[in-house]
Coordinates of C-alpha atoms and ligand atoms in Angstrom, one line a residue:
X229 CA 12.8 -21.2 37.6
X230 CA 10.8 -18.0 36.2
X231 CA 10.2 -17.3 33.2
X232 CA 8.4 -14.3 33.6
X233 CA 10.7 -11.6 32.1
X234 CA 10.2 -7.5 32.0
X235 CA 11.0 -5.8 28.9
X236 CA 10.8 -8.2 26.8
X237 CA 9.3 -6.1 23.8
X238 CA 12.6 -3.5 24.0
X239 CA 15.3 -6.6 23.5
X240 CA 16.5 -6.8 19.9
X241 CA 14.6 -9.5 18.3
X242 CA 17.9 -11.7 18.1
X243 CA 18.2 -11.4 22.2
X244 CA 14.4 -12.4 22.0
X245 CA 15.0 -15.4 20.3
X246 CA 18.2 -16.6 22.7
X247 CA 15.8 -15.6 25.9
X248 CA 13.1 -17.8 24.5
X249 CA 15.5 -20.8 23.6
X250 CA 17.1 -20.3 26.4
X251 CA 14.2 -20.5 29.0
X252 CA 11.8 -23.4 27.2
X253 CA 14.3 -25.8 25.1
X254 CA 16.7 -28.1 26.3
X255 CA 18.6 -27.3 23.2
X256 CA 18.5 -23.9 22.8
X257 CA 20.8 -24.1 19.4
X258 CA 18.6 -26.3 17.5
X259 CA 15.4 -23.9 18.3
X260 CA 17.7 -20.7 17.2
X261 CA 18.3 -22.9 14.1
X262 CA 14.7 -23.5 13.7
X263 CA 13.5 -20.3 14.3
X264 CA 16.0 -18.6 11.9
X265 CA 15.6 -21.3 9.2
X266 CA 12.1 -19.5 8.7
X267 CA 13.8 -16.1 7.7
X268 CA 13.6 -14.3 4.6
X269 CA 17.1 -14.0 2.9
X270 CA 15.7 -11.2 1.7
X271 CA 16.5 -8.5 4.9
X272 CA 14.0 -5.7 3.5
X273 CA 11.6 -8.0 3.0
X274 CA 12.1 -9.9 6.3
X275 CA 11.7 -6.6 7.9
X276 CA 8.2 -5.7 6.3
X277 CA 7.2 -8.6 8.0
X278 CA 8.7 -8.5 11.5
X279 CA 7.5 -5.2 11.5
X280 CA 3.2 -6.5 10.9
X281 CA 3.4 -7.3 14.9
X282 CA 5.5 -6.6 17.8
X283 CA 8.2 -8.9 19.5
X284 CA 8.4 -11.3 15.7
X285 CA 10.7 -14.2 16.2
X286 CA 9.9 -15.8 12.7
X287 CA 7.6 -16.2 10.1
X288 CA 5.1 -18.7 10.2
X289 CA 4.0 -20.7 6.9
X290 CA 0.6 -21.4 5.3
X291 CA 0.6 -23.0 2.0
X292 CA -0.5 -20.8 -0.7
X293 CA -2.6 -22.7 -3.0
X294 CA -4.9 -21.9 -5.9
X295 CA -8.5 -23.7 -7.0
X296 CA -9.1 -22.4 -10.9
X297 CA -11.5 -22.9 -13.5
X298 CA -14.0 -20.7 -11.7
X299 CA -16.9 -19.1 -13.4
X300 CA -18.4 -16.1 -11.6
X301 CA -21.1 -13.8 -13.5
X302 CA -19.8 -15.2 -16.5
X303 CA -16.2 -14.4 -15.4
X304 CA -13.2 -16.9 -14.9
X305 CA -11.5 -16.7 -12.1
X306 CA -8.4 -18.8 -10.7
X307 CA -8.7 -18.4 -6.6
X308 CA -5.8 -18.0 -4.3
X309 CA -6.5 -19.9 -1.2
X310 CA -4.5 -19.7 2.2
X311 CA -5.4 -22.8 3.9
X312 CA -3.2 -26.0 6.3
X313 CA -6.0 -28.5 5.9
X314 CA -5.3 -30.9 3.1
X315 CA -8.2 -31.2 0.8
X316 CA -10.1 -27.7 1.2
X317 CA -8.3 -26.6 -2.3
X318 CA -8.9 -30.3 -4.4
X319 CA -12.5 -29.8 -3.3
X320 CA -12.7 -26.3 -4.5
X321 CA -11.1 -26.9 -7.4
X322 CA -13.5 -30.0 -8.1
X323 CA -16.7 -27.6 -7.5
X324 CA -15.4 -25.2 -9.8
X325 CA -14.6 -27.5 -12.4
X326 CA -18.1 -29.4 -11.9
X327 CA -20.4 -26.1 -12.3
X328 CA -17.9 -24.3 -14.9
X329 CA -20.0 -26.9 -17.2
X330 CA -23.3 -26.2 -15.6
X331 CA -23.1 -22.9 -16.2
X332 CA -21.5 -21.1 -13.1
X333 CA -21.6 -19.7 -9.9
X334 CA -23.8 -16.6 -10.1
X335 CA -23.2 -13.8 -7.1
X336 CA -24.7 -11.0 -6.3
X337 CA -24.3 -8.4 -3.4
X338 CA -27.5 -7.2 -1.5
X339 CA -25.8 -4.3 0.3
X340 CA -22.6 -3.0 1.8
X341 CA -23.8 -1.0 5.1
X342 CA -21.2 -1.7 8.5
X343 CA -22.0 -0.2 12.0
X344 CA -20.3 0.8 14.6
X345 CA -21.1 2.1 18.2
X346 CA -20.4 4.4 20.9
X347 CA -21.9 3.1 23.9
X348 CA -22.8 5.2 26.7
X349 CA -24.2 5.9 30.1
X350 CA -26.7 8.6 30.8
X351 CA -29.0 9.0 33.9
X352 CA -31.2 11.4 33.2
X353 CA -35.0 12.3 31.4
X354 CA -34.7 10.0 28.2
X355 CA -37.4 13.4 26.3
X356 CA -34.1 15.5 27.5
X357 CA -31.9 12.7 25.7
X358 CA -33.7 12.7 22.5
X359 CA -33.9 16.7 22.1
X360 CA -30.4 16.8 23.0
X361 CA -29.4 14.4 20.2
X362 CA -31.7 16.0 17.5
X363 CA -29.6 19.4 18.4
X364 CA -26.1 17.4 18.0
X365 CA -26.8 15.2 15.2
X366 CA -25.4 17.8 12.5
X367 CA -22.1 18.7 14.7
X368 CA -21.3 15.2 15.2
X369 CA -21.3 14.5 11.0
X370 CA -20.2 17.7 10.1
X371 CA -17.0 17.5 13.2
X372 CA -15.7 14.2 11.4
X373 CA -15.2 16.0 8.1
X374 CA -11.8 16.0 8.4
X375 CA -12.5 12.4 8.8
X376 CA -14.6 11.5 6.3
X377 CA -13.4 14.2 3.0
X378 CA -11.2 11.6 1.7
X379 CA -14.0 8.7 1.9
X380 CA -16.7 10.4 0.5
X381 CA -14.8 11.5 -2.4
X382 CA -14.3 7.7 -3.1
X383 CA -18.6 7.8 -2.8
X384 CA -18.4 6.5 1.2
X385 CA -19.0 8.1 4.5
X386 CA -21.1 8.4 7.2
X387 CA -24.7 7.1 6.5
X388 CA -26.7 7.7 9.2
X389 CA -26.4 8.5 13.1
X390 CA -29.2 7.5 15.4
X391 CA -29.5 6.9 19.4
X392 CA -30.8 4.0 20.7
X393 CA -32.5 3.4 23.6
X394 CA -31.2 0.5 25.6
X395 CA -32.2 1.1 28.7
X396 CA -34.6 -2.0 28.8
X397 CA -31.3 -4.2 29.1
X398 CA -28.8 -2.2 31.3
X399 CA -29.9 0.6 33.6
X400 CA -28.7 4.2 31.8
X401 CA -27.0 2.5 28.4
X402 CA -27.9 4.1 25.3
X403 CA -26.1 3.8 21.8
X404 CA -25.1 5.9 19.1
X405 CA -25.6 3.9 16.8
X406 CA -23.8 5.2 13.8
X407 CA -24.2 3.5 9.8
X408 CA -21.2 3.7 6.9
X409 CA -20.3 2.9 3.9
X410 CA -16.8 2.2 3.4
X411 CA -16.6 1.3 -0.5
X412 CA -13.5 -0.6 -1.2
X413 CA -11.6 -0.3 2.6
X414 CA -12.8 -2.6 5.1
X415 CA -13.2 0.5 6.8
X416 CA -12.5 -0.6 10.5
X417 CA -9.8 2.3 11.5
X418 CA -12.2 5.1 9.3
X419 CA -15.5 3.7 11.4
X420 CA -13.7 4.1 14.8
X421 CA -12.0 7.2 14.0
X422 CA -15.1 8.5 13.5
X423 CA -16.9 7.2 16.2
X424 CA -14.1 8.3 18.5
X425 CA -14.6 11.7 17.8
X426 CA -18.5 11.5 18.0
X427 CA -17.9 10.3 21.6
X428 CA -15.6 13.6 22.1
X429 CA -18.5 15.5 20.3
X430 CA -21.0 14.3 22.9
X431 CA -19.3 14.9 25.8
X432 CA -18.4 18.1 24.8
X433 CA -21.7 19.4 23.8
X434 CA -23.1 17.7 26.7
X435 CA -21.4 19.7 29.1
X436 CA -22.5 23.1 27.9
X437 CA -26.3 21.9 27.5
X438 CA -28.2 24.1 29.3
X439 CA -31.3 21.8 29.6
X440 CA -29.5 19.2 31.2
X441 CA -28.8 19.3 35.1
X442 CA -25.2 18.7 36.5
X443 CA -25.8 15.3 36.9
X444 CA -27.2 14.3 33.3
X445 CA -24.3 17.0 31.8
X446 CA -22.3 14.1 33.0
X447 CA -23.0 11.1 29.8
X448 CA -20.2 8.7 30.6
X449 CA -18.4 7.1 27.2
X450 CA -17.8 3.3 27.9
X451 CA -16.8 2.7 24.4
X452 CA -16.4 3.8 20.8
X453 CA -16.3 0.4 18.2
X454 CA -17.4 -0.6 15.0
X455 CA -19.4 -3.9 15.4
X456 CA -18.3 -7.3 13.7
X457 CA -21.8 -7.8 13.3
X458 CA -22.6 -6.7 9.4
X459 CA -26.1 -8.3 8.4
X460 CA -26.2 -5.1 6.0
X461 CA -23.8 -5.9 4.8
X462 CA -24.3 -9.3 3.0
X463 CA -23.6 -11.0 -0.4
X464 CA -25.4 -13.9 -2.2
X465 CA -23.8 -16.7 -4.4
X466 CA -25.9 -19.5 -6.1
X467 CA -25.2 -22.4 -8.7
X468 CA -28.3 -24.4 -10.2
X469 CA -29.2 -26.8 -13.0
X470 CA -31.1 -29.6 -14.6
X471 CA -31.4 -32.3 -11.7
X472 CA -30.6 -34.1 -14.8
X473 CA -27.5 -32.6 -15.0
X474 CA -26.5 -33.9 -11.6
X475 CA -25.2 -37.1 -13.1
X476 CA -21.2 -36.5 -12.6
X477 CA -19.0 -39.2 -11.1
X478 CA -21.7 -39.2 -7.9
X479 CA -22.3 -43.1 -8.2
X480 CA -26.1 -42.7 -7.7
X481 CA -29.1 -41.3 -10.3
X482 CA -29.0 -37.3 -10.4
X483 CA -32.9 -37.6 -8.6
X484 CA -31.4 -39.5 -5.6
X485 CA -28.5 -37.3 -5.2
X486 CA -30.3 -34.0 -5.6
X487 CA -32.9 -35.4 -3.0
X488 CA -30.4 -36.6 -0.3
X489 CA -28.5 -33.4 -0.8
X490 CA -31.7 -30.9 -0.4
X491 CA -32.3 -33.2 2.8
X492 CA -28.8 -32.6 3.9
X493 CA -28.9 -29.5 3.7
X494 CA -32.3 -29.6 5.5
X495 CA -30.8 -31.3 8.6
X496 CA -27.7 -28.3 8.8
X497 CA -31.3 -26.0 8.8
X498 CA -32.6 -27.7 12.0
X499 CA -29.9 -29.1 13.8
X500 CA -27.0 -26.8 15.3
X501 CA -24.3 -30.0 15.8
X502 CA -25.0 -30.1 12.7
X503 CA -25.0 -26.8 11.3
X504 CA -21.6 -26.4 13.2
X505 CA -20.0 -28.5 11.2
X506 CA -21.5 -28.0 8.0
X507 CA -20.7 -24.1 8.5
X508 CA -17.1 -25.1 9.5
X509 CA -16.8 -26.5 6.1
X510 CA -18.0 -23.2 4.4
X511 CA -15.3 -21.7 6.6
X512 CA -12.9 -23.7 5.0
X513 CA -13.8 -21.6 1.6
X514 CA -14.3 -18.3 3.2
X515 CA -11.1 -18.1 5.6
X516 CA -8.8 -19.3 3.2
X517 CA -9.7 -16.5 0.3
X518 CA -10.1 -13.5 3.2
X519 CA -6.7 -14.8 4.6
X520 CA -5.3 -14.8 0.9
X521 CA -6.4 -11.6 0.4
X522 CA -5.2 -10.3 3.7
X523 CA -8.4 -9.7 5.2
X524 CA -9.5 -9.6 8.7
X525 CA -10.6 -13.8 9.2
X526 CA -11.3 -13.2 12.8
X527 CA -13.8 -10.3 12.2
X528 CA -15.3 -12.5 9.3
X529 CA -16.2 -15.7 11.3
X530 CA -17.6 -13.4 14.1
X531 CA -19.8 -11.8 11.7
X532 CA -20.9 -14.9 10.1
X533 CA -21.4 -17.1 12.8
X534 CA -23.5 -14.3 14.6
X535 CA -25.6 -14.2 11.0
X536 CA -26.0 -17.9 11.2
X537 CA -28.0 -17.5 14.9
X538 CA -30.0 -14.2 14.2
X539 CA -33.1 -15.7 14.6
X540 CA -32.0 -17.0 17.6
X541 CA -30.8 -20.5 16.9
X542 CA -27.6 -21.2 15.1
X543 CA -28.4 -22.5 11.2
X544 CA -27.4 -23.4 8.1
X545 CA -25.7 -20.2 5.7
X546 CA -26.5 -22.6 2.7
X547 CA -30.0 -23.5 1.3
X548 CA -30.8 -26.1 -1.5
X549 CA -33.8 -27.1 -3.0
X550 CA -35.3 -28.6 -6.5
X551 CA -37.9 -26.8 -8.1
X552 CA -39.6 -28.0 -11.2
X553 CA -36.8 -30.7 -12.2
X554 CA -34.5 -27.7 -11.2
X555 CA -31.6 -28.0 -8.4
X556 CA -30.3 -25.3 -6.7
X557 CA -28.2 -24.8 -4.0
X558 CA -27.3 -21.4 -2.7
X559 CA -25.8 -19.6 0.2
X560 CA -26.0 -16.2 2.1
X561 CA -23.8 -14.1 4.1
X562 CA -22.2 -11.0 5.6
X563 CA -18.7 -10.4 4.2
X564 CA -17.2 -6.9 5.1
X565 CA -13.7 -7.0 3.2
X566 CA -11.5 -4.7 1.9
X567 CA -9.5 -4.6 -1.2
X568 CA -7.3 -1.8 -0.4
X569 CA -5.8 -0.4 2.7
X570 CA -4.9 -2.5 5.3
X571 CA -2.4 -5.4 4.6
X572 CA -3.6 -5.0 0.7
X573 CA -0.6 -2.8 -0.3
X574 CA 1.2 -3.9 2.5
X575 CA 1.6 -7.7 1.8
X576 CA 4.1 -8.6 -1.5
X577 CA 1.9 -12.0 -1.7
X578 CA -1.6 -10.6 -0.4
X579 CA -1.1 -8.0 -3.6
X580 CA 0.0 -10.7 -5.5
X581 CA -3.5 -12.8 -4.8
X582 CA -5.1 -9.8 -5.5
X583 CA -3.7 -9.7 -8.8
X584 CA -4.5 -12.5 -9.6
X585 CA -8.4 -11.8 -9.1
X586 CA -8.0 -9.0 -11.4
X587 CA -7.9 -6.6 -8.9
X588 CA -11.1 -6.7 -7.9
X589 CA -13.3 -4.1 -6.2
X590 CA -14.3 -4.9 -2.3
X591 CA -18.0 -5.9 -4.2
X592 CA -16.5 -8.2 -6.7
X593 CA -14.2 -9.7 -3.8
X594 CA -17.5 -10.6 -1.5
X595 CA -18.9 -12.1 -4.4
X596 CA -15.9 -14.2 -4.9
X597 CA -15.4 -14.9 -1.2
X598 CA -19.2 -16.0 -1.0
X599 CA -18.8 -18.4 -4.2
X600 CA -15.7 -19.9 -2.6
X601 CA -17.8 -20.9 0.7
X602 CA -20.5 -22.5 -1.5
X603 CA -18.0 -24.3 -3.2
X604 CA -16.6 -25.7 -0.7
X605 CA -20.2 -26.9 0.9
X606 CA -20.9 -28.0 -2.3
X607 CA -17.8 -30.5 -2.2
X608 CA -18.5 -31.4 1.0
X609 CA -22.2 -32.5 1.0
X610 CA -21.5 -34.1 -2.4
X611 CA -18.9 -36.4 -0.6
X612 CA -21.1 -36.9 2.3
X613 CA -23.8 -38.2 0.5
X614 CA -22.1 -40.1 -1.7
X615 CA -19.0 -41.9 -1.1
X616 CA -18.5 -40.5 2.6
X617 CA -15.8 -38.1 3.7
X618 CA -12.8 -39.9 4.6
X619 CA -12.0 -41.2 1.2
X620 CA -11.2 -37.6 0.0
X621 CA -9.8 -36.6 3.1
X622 CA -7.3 -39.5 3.7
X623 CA -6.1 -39.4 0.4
X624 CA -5.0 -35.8 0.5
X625 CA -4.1 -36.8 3.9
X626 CA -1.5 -39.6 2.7
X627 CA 0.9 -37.1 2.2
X628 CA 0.9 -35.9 5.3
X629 CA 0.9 -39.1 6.8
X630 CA 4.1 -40.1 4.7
X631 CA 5.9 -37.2 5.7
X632 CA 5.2 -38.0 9.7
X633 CA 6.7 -41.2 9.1
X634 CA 9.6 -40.0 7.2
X635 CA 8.8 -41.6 3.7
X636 CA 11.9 -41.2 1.1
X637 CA 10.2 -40.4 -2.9
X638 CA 10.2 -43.6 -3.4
X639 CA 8.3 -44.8 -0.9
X640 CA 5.9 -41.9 -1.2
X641 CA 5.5 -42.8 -4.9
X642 CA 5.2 -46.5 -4.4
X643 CA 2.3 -45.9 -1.3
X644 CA 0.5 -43.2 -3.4
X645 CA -0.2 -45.8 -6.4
X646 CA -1.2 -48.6 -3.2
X647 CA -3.4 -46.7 -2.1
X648 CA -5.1 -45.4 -4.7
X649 CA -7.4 -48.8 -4.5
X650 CA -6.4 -49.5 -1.0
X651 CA -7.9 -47.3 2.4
X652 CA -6.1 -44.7 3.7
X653 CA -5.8 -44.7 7.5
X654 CA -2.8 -43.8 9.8
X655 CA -2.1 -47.5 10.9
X656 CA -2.4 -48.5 6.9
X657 CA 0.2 -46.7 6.2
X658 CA 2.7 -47.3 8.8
X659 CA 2.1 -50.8 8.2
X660 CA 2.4 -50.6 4.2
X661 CA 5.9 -48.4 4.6
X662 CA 7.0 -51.1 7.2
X663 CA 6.6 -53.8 4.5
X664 CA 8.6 -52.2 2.0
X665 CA 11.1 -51.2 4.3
X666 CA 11.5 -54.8 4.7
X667 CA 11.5 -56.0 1.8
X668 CA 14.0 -53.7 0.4
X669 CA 16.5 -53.2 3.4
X670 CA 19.4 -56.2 2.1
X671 CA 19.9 -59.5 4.7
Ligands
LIG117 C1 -14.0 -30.6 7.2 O1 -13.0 -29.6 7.3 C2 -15.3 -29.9 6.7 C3 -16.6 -30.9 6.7 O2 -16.7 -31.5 7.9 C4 -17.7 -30.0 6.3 C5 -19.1 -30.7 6.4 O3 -19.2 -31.7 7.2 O4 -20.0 -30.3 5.7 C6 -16.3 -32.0 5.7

């Protein structure tokens, strides 16, 4: 049987939803039920939502959670965080909690500058090139004002135009390589906009140079797109104290801990398996605050995973070290986020999150963003050097093992207080629910 089908997209999203119970489930009711169980009642806001993508069936759920008691600059936060994996919010709302008393998170941005590109082919004299571009540069800013009037009245714009030469690496490719500052929009559709028209721009004014011959007249556009890849465009959060002060619920003396966590950090530094990992946890902080606040995650982990190999092998984004009797642990990367545009006014709950962090400017939201990946490295290194990892992680994951196996409240309550001095693990569990199933089912 096929179940290829052609105009799929045109079908009204009800006919979508029989075609697709239809072809993949053997009962086609229950995944109609399913599917529509995840509606809004709300039909206007149901649409706003359906309408974010084409051919919607449903909605799809995240938990919304939030990690407060977070001090930023001196500023108290409470952070909304998008996130499925149990644990990522305790543990940021456990770092919070632990440096609120040491004094804070302190951030700080370094600068806000994203790219983008038109790349194109040109076989010709590079000299010709280069004079050619000189004459342009003004027309290419000064077509886009249409573009750009709004943005620059908000103190953005275009920065800076140049051509690169990249002929080194592929026969006839050169760049125009164009710099912006987008203030508090992301920026993505203003960047390519603009870099859409400079491609038009250049092959216009191309055409009608006289210097060129027929041949060179002839600059091919292979693409116009802002880059992912923002390392001017970077944000710095820190947290630091006594390594006296270390002495929190860690089971070992402060000077131990501080030393083992430096040296963990140290081994993320050298060694990508397990930089990997220790980034992924970073991740865990980052992604769930751009998702909350209805940024791009996709264009974020590109960006700073590419920042983590600059120097040509993948690292560490967090440092730590202790300097005269001082700890600090700290963490740098490129964020570019936008607090308005976008989903920001779009999104009742991405507003909402938005709200909550006061509103904050697309600076103030790096900084945030930055802290919550620290925080979360923070947690994590402090349970890996300490108690390990899976205590943490299988208590928040008791829940979700309880709910696999169908645990009434009762049983949920009665497992939660067993295993509070007892280890979690999958088989644990079945076997401790099995027990009191038994014992309370009557002869
Ligand atoms: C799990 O989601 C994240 C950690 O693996 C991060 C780390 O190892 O640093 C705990």
């Amino acid at each position: 049987m096929s179940k290829a089908i052609a105009g799929f997209s045109k079908l009204a999203k009800e006919q979508k939803i029989e075609w697709i119970a239809g072809e993949y489930f053997s009962n086609p009711a229950e995944a109609i039920e399913l599917i529509k169980k995840y509606w809004n009642d709300d039909a206007a806001l149901q649409k706003l939502h359906d309408e974010f993508i084409e051919n919607t069936i449903t909605n799809f759920y995240l938990p919304l959670g939030v990690a407060p008691n977070f001090s930023i600059n001196g500023r108290d936060y409470t952070i909304p965080m998008a996130v499925e994996e149990s644990s990522v919010v305790a543990a940021a709302a456990k770092a919070a909690k632990f440096w609120a008393r040491r004094g804070g998170f302190k951030a700080t941005v370094i600068n806000t500058e994203k790219i983008g590109q038109v790349h194109f082919i040109y076989k010709g004299d590079t000299g010709k090139l280069t004079a050619f571009f000189k004459n342009i540069k003004d027309k290419l800013i000064s077509g886009t004002h249409d573009l750009t009037r709004n943005m620059e009245k908000r103190g953005g714009g275009i920065l800076d135009i140049e051509l690169r030469d990249k002929t080194a690496l592929l026969p006839g490719y050169f760049q125009l390589h164009a710099t912006f500052e987008t203030v508090d929009s992301m920026g993505a559709n203003f960047i390519n906009s603009c870099l859409e028209r400079f491609s038009k721009i250049l092959k216009e004014e191309a055409a009608k140079y006289a210097v060129f011959t027929d041949e060179e007249k002839e600059i091919q556009v292979v693409m116009s797109i802002l880059s992912n890849y923002v390392p001017g465009c970077t944000v710095r959060a820190e947290v630091s104290c006594p390594v006296a002060q270390l002495d929190e619920g860690n089971g070992m003396p402060p000077e131990e801990f501080a030393q083992k966590f430096v040296t963990a950090v140290q081994i993320a530094e050298v060694e990508p398996y397990r930089a990997v990992t220790h980034n992924k946890g970073i991740m865990n902080g980052i992604d769930a605050v751009v998702v909350a606040t209805g940024n791009d995650f996709r264009a974020v982990e590109a960006g700073i995973h590419a920042y983590a190999a600059k120097d040509g092998q993948y690292t560490s984004l967090s440092h730590a070290k202790v300097e005269n009797g001082i700890f600090t642990h700290w963490i740098e990367v490129p964020l570019a986020l936008g607090t308005v545009g976008g989903l920001t006014t779009l999104h009742p709950l991405v507003k909402l999150c938005l709200q909550m962090l006061g509103n904050p400017s697309a600076k103030e939201l790096m900084q945030i963003v930055a802290v919550a990946g620290l925080a979360q490295n923070f947690a994590a290194l402090r349970s890996l050097t300490t108690t390990g990892i899976q205590q943490g992680h299988m208590k928040m994951h008791l829940m979700n093992i309880l709910n696999q196996l169908g645990a009434n409240e009762g049983e949920k309550q009665q497992a939660a207080k067993y295993f509070e001095t007892n280890t979690v693990s999958h088989a644990a569990v079945a076997d401790y629910i099995k027990a009191i199933r038994q014992t309370t089912t009557p002869a």
